[in-house]
XYZ file of C-alpha atoms in Angstrom:
333
model
C 6.864 -67.893 -7.364
C 5.902 -64.353 -8.259
C 8.456 -61.610 -7.916
C 7.463 -58.873 -5.481
C 6.581 -55.690 -7.283
C 8.515 -52.607 -6.357
C 6.537 -50.096 -4.349
C 5.716 -47.117 -6.524
C 5.189 -43.669 -5.077
C 2.011 -41.923 -6.218
C 2.640 -39.300 -8.870
C 3.198 -35.788 -7.604
C 0.114 -33.628 -8.124
C 0.556 -31.067 -10.864
C -0.517 -28.155 -8.686
C 1.616 -29.038 -5.667
C 3.348 -25.929 -4.302
C 7.134 -26.035 -4.601
C 9.198 -26.611 -1.499
C 10.581 -23.480 0.069
C 8.546 -20.788 1.785
C 9.915 -18.014 -0.411
C 9.315 -19.625 -3.817
C 5.737 -18.381 -4.051
C 6.033 -15.118 -2.086
C 3.082 -12.974 -3.213
C 3.314 -9.218 -3.598
C -0.103 -8.996 -1.906
C 1.665 -9.014 1.472
C 2.916 -5.462 0.961
C -0.282 -3.307 0.948
C -1.058 -4.225 4.590
C 2.571 -3.539 5.522
C 2.253 -0.103 3.913
C -0.855 0.462 6.012
C 0.895 -0.622 9.214
C 3.714 1.844 8.543
C 1.068 4.561 8.225
C -0.518 3.537 11.533
C 2.832 3.717 13.282
C 3.527 7.193 11.909
C 0.021 8.292 12.913
C 0.666 7.203 16.501
C 3.949 9.122 16.382
C 1.916 12.190 15.370
C -0.675 11.450 18.068
C 2.085 11.636 20.679
C 2.608 15.252 19.632
C -1.004 16.261 19.025
C -2.794 14.326 21.759
C -0.056 13.423 24.215
C -0.347 9.717 23.433
C 2.473 7.542 24.812
C 5.502 7.857 22.522
C 6.334 4.173 22.822
C 3.156 3.075 21.012
C 4.127 4.571 17.668
C 7.808 3.637 17.983
C 6.974 0.044 18.944
C 4.642 -0.319 15.964
C 7.182 1.213 13.591
C 9.950 -1.031 14.909
C 7.868 -4.166 14.478
C 6.636 -3.191 11.019
C 10.183 -2.365 9.913
C 11.294 -5.889 10.806
C 8.267 -7.375 9.044
C 8.967 -5.281 5.957
C 12.608 -6.345 5.849
C 11.615 -10.010 6.227
C 8.965 -9.745 3.505
C 11.402 -7.929 1.222
C 14.038 -10.632 1.665
C 11.449 -13.337 1.001
C 10.354 -11.707 -2.246
C 13.913 -10.892 -3.315
C 14.841 -14.561 -2.890
C 12.108 -15.478 -5.364
C 13.195 -12.874 -7.893
C 16.867 -13.863 -7.594
C 15.939 -17.419 -8.499
C 13.954 -16.270 -11.551
C 14.107 -12.521 -12.347
C 11.203 -12.786 -14.787
C 8.942 -13.567 -11.822
C 8.748 -9.811 -11.251
C 7.449 -9.316 -14.794
C 4.942 -12.131 -14.345
C 3.601 -10.633 -11.110
C 3.154 -7.268 -12.858
C 0.684 -8.858 -15.278
C -2.009 -9.270 -12.619
C -3.832 -6.562 -10.662
C -2.919 -7.770 -7.126
C 0.685 -8.041 -8.275
C 0.757 -4.483 -9.602
C -0.807 -3.148 -6.412
C 1.633 -5.114 -4.283
C 4.659 -4.067 -6.327
C 3.784 -0.388 -5.927
C 3.071 -0.830 -2.217
C 6.403 -2.615 -1.763
C 8.413 0.311 -3.118
C 6.159 2.998 -1.618
C 6.709 1.428 1.796
C 10.371 2.433 1.470
C 9.276 6.064 1.721
C 7.573 5.400 5.047
C 10.481 3.253 6.202
C 12.699 6.275 5.501
C 10.311 8.490 7.507
C 10.567 5.973 10.351
C 14.366 6.274 10.337
C 14.546 10.088 10.185
C 14.653 10.696 13.990
C 17.225 7.945 14.503
C 19.555 7.759 11.500
C 19.615 10.575 8.953
C 22.038 8.929 6.509
C 20.093 5.685 6.589
C 16.856 7.555 5.941
C 18.437 9.306 2.958
C 19.715 6.028 1.496
C 16.352 4.308 1.928
C 14.508 7.293 0.429
C 16.708 7.358 -2.673
C 16.332 3.599 -2.995
C 12.566 3.990 -2.733
C 12.473 6.642 -5.460
C 14.543 4.487 -7.811
C 12.570 1.367 -6.957
C 9.193 3.056 -7.397
C 10.256 4.527 -10.746
C 11.503 1.125 -11.874
C 8.264 -0.488 -10.740
C 6.231 2.094 -12.671
C 8.198 1.259 -15.828
C 7.611 -2.479 -15.342
C 3.893 -1.886 -14.779
C 3.605 0.303 -17.900
C 5.340 -2.441 -19.888
C 2.912 -5.045 -18.550
C -0.093 -2.850 -19.360
C 1.089 -2.214 -22.915
C 1.803 -5.879 -23.595
C -1.377 -7.162 -21.960
C -4.939 -7.231 -23.311
C -6.638 -3.900 -23.951
C -9.146 -4.344 -21.094
C -6.208 -4.519 -18.692
C -5.347 -0.926 -19.538
C -8.547 0.344 -17.947
C -7.750 2.991 -15.326
C -8.054 1.562 -11.801
C -7.455 3.026 -8.332
C -4.195 1.042 -8.267
C -2.851 3.603 -10.745
C -2.675 6.015 -7.802
C -0.249 3.682 -6.047
C 1.824 3.114 -9.168
C 2.032 6.591 -10.672
C 1.054 8.996 -7.856
C 2.704 7.027 -5.048
C 5.785 9.243 -5.289
C 3.805 11.808 -3.262
C 4.519 9.671 -0.185
C 8.238 10.485 -0.493
C 7.991 14.080 0.874
C 6.796 12.637 4.201
C 10.456 11.734 4.667
C 12.045 14.200 2.236
C 10.756 17.396 3.891
C 12.100 16.514 7.365
C 15.403 15.680 5.660
C 15.467 19.170 4.136
C 14.872 18.096 0.524
C 12.291 20.785 -0.175
C 13.054 21.223 -3.882
C 12.542 17.530 -4.564
C 9.332 17.540 -2.519
C 7.920 20.528 -4.398
C 8.765 18.877 -7.728
C 7.033 15.637 -6.720
C 3.995 17.585 -5.474
C 3.675 19.590 -8.705
C 4.078 16.594 -11.033
C 1.896 14.048 -9.231
C -1.104 16.280 -8.453
C -2.233 16.569 -12.120
C -1.848 12.799 -12.538
C -4.000 12.166 -9.473
C -6.695 14.557 -10.719
C -6.716 12.821 -14.110
C -7.109 9.401 -12.474
C -9.950 10.679 -10.288
C -11.810 12.162 -13.273
C -11.366 9.125 -15.538
C -12.342 6.773 -12.721
C -15.506 8.796 -12.049
C -16.506 8.597 -15.720
C -15.863 4.863 -15.822
C -17.865 4.345 -12.636
C -20.866 6.219 -14.043
C -20.776 4.098 -17.197
C -20.234 0.616 -15.821
C -19.824 0.550 -12.035
C -17.331 -1.748 -10.329
C -17.623 -5.539 -9.824
C -18.106 -6.476 -6.167
C -14.732 -8.286 -5.739
C -12.842 -5.188 -6.916
C -14.753 -2.621 -4.866
C -12.280 -2.537 -1.932
C -9.798 -0.967 -4.363
C -12.022 2.127 -4.517
C -10.707 3.061 -1.075
C -7.327 3.799 -2.659
C -8.840 6.960 -4.160
C -8.779 8.434 -0.640
C -5.038 7.973 -0.150
C -3.892 10.780 -2.500
C -6.371 13.180 -0.872
C -4.730 12.535 2.488
C -1.190 12.641 1.129
C -1.606 15.873 -0.809
C -3.084 17.421 2.317
C -0.171 16.210 4.447
C 2.469 17.382 1.985
C 0.681 20.706 1.474
C 1.044 21.479 5.172
C 4.652 20.237 5.213
C 5.475 22.601 2.334
C 3.685 25.535 3.945
C 0.581 25.534 1.720
C -1.668 25.725 4.757
C -4.901 26.816 3.044
C -4.577 24.032 0.485
C -3.792 21.549 3.245
C -6.882 22.610 5.192
C -9.008 22.229 2.037
C -7.722 18.692 1.556
C -8.534 18.046 5.199
C -12.185 18.925 4.672
C -12.277 16.952 1.396
C -10.803 13.968 3.207
C -13.332 14.236 6.019
C -16.172 14.355 3.482
C -14.699 11.392 1.623
C -14.483 9.356 4.808
C -18.164 9.964 5.533
C -19.052 8.872 1.985
C -16.960 5.700 2.341
C -18.580 4.873 5.683
C -22.048 5.323 4.197
C -21.093 2.970 1.357
C -19.300 0.418 3.523
C -21.768 -2.368 2.681
C -21.257 -1.652 -1.017
C -17.469 -1.756 -0.680
C -17.397 -5.013 1.299
C -20.246 -6.862 -0.413
C -18.073 -9.735 -1.698
C -16.634 -10.542 1.741
C -13.044 -10.667 2.927
C -10.302 -11.090 0.358
C -6.628 -10.084 0.024
C -7.853 -6.956 -1.785
C -9.019 -5.683 1.598
C -5.380 -4.656 1.946
C -6.481 -1.635 -0.121
C -8.357 -0.340 2.934
C -5.289 -0.234 5.162
C -3.136 2.617 3.877
C -6.007 5.059 3.170
C -7.261 4.563 6.731
C -3.798 5.219 8.132
C -3.153 8.150 5.793
C -6.430 9.775 6.862
C -5.367 9.758 10.525
C -2.067 11.373 9.575
C -3.957 13.977 7.532
C -6.179 14.858 10.478
C -3.211 15.383 12.799
C -1.311 17.397 10.191
C -4.226 19.739 9.482
C -4.883 19.984 13.238
C -1.690 22.043 13.422
C -3.647 24.727 11.533
C -7.218 24.093 12.710
C -7.329 21.970 15.893
C -11.147 21.762 15.739
C -12.493 19.348 14.572
C -9.474 17.606 13.059
C -7.648 16.744 16.277
C -10.675 14.993 17.766
C -11.603 13.202 14.531
C -8.008 12.079 14.071
C -7.854 10.547 17.544
C -11.097 8.592 17.139
C -10.267 7.444 13.615
C -6.740 6.388 14.596
C -8.005 4.024 17.300
C -10.539 2.458 14.936
C -8.068 2.361 12.050
C -5.480 0.629 14.234
C -7.946 -2.162 14.970
C -9.115 -2.535 11.369
C -5.664 -2.362 9.785
C -4.223 -4.817 12.333
C -7.062 -7.266 11.660
C -6.639 -7.104 7.884
C -2.852 -7.374 8.114
C -3.112 -10.383 10.432
C -5.551 -12.154 8.111
C -3.383 -11.521 5.044
C -0.206 -12.675 6.809
C -1.963 -15.831 7.978
C -2.977 -16.550 4.389
C 0.637 -16.026 3.340
C 1.951 -18.443 5.970
C -0.614 -21.077 4.984
C 0.257 -20.742 1.287
C -3.243 -19.758 0.184
C -2.426 -16.096 -0.523
C -0.194 -16.903 -3.489
C -2.884 -19.108 -5.052
C -5.708 -16.627 -4.545
C -3.740 -13.711 -5.975
C -2.178 -15.877 -8.735
C 1.349 -14.925 -7.755
C 4.217 -16.317 -9.790
C 5.977 -19.430 -8.510
C 9.644 -20.275 -9.082
């Protein structure tokens, strides 16, 4: 009589994702969240400039704030389990973009809180400044330790090293004018340097199709410097940035097929914040020159809301299904 053989479970596949939703949280979820914050603030501005219903902007900002807090907790849980996961994520381009967007979103979260809770807005803003500075240090470390080709200037450098310019959107209403002027003066030369180096690189080698959506990030500093210029009272400079931004938008629209040639990917998150920032720029400059900026801002905001919502929804769906972490090569703990 033969002894029955014990039933053996099949070996676990090597690439099986670990149990626990948070263990592979990718930083790529944060660029669309940054864009959604911008859309909410643009609708808040549209309520003033165009008489749009106030509840639209506040509802969007409330929902995005909850999403941001949830995403932040999910990523923090991963880092608490293995702190080096943050360093690993900084080694890859989507990780660096997401890390910078994660901390930059704190600036817009602070701007969201300003009308409701001044102390909370101040705490979040300071936390954002410290977090963004810490993220910049981690990214510099990753660039120095990585291969030389990784140190090529990319549009993501705007997010990492110029992203502080988002802070005055909250800092000026809080009365922190000195800090805002310092940020403006120190980040503008960095942005100009990145634009010039990027232009030279583009003329020499172009950009591979999968990375072309990142080119849209170049538009974000144009919008932000225009917004902050008006906030600080530099109205002529703000108006100039408004016209530069309008010209840039037309160039991007004419090259839309070029930018999207490789099809949808998580890097489309790079489109979201520039689109939202442009709408905010139009409404800010409209305070000085209503025509044509007020009209352009209204049209672009409606279209940007649809586009940004679509991209954010697609990225969040990929996160929930677990495919986003694999595609962006996020660290797993």
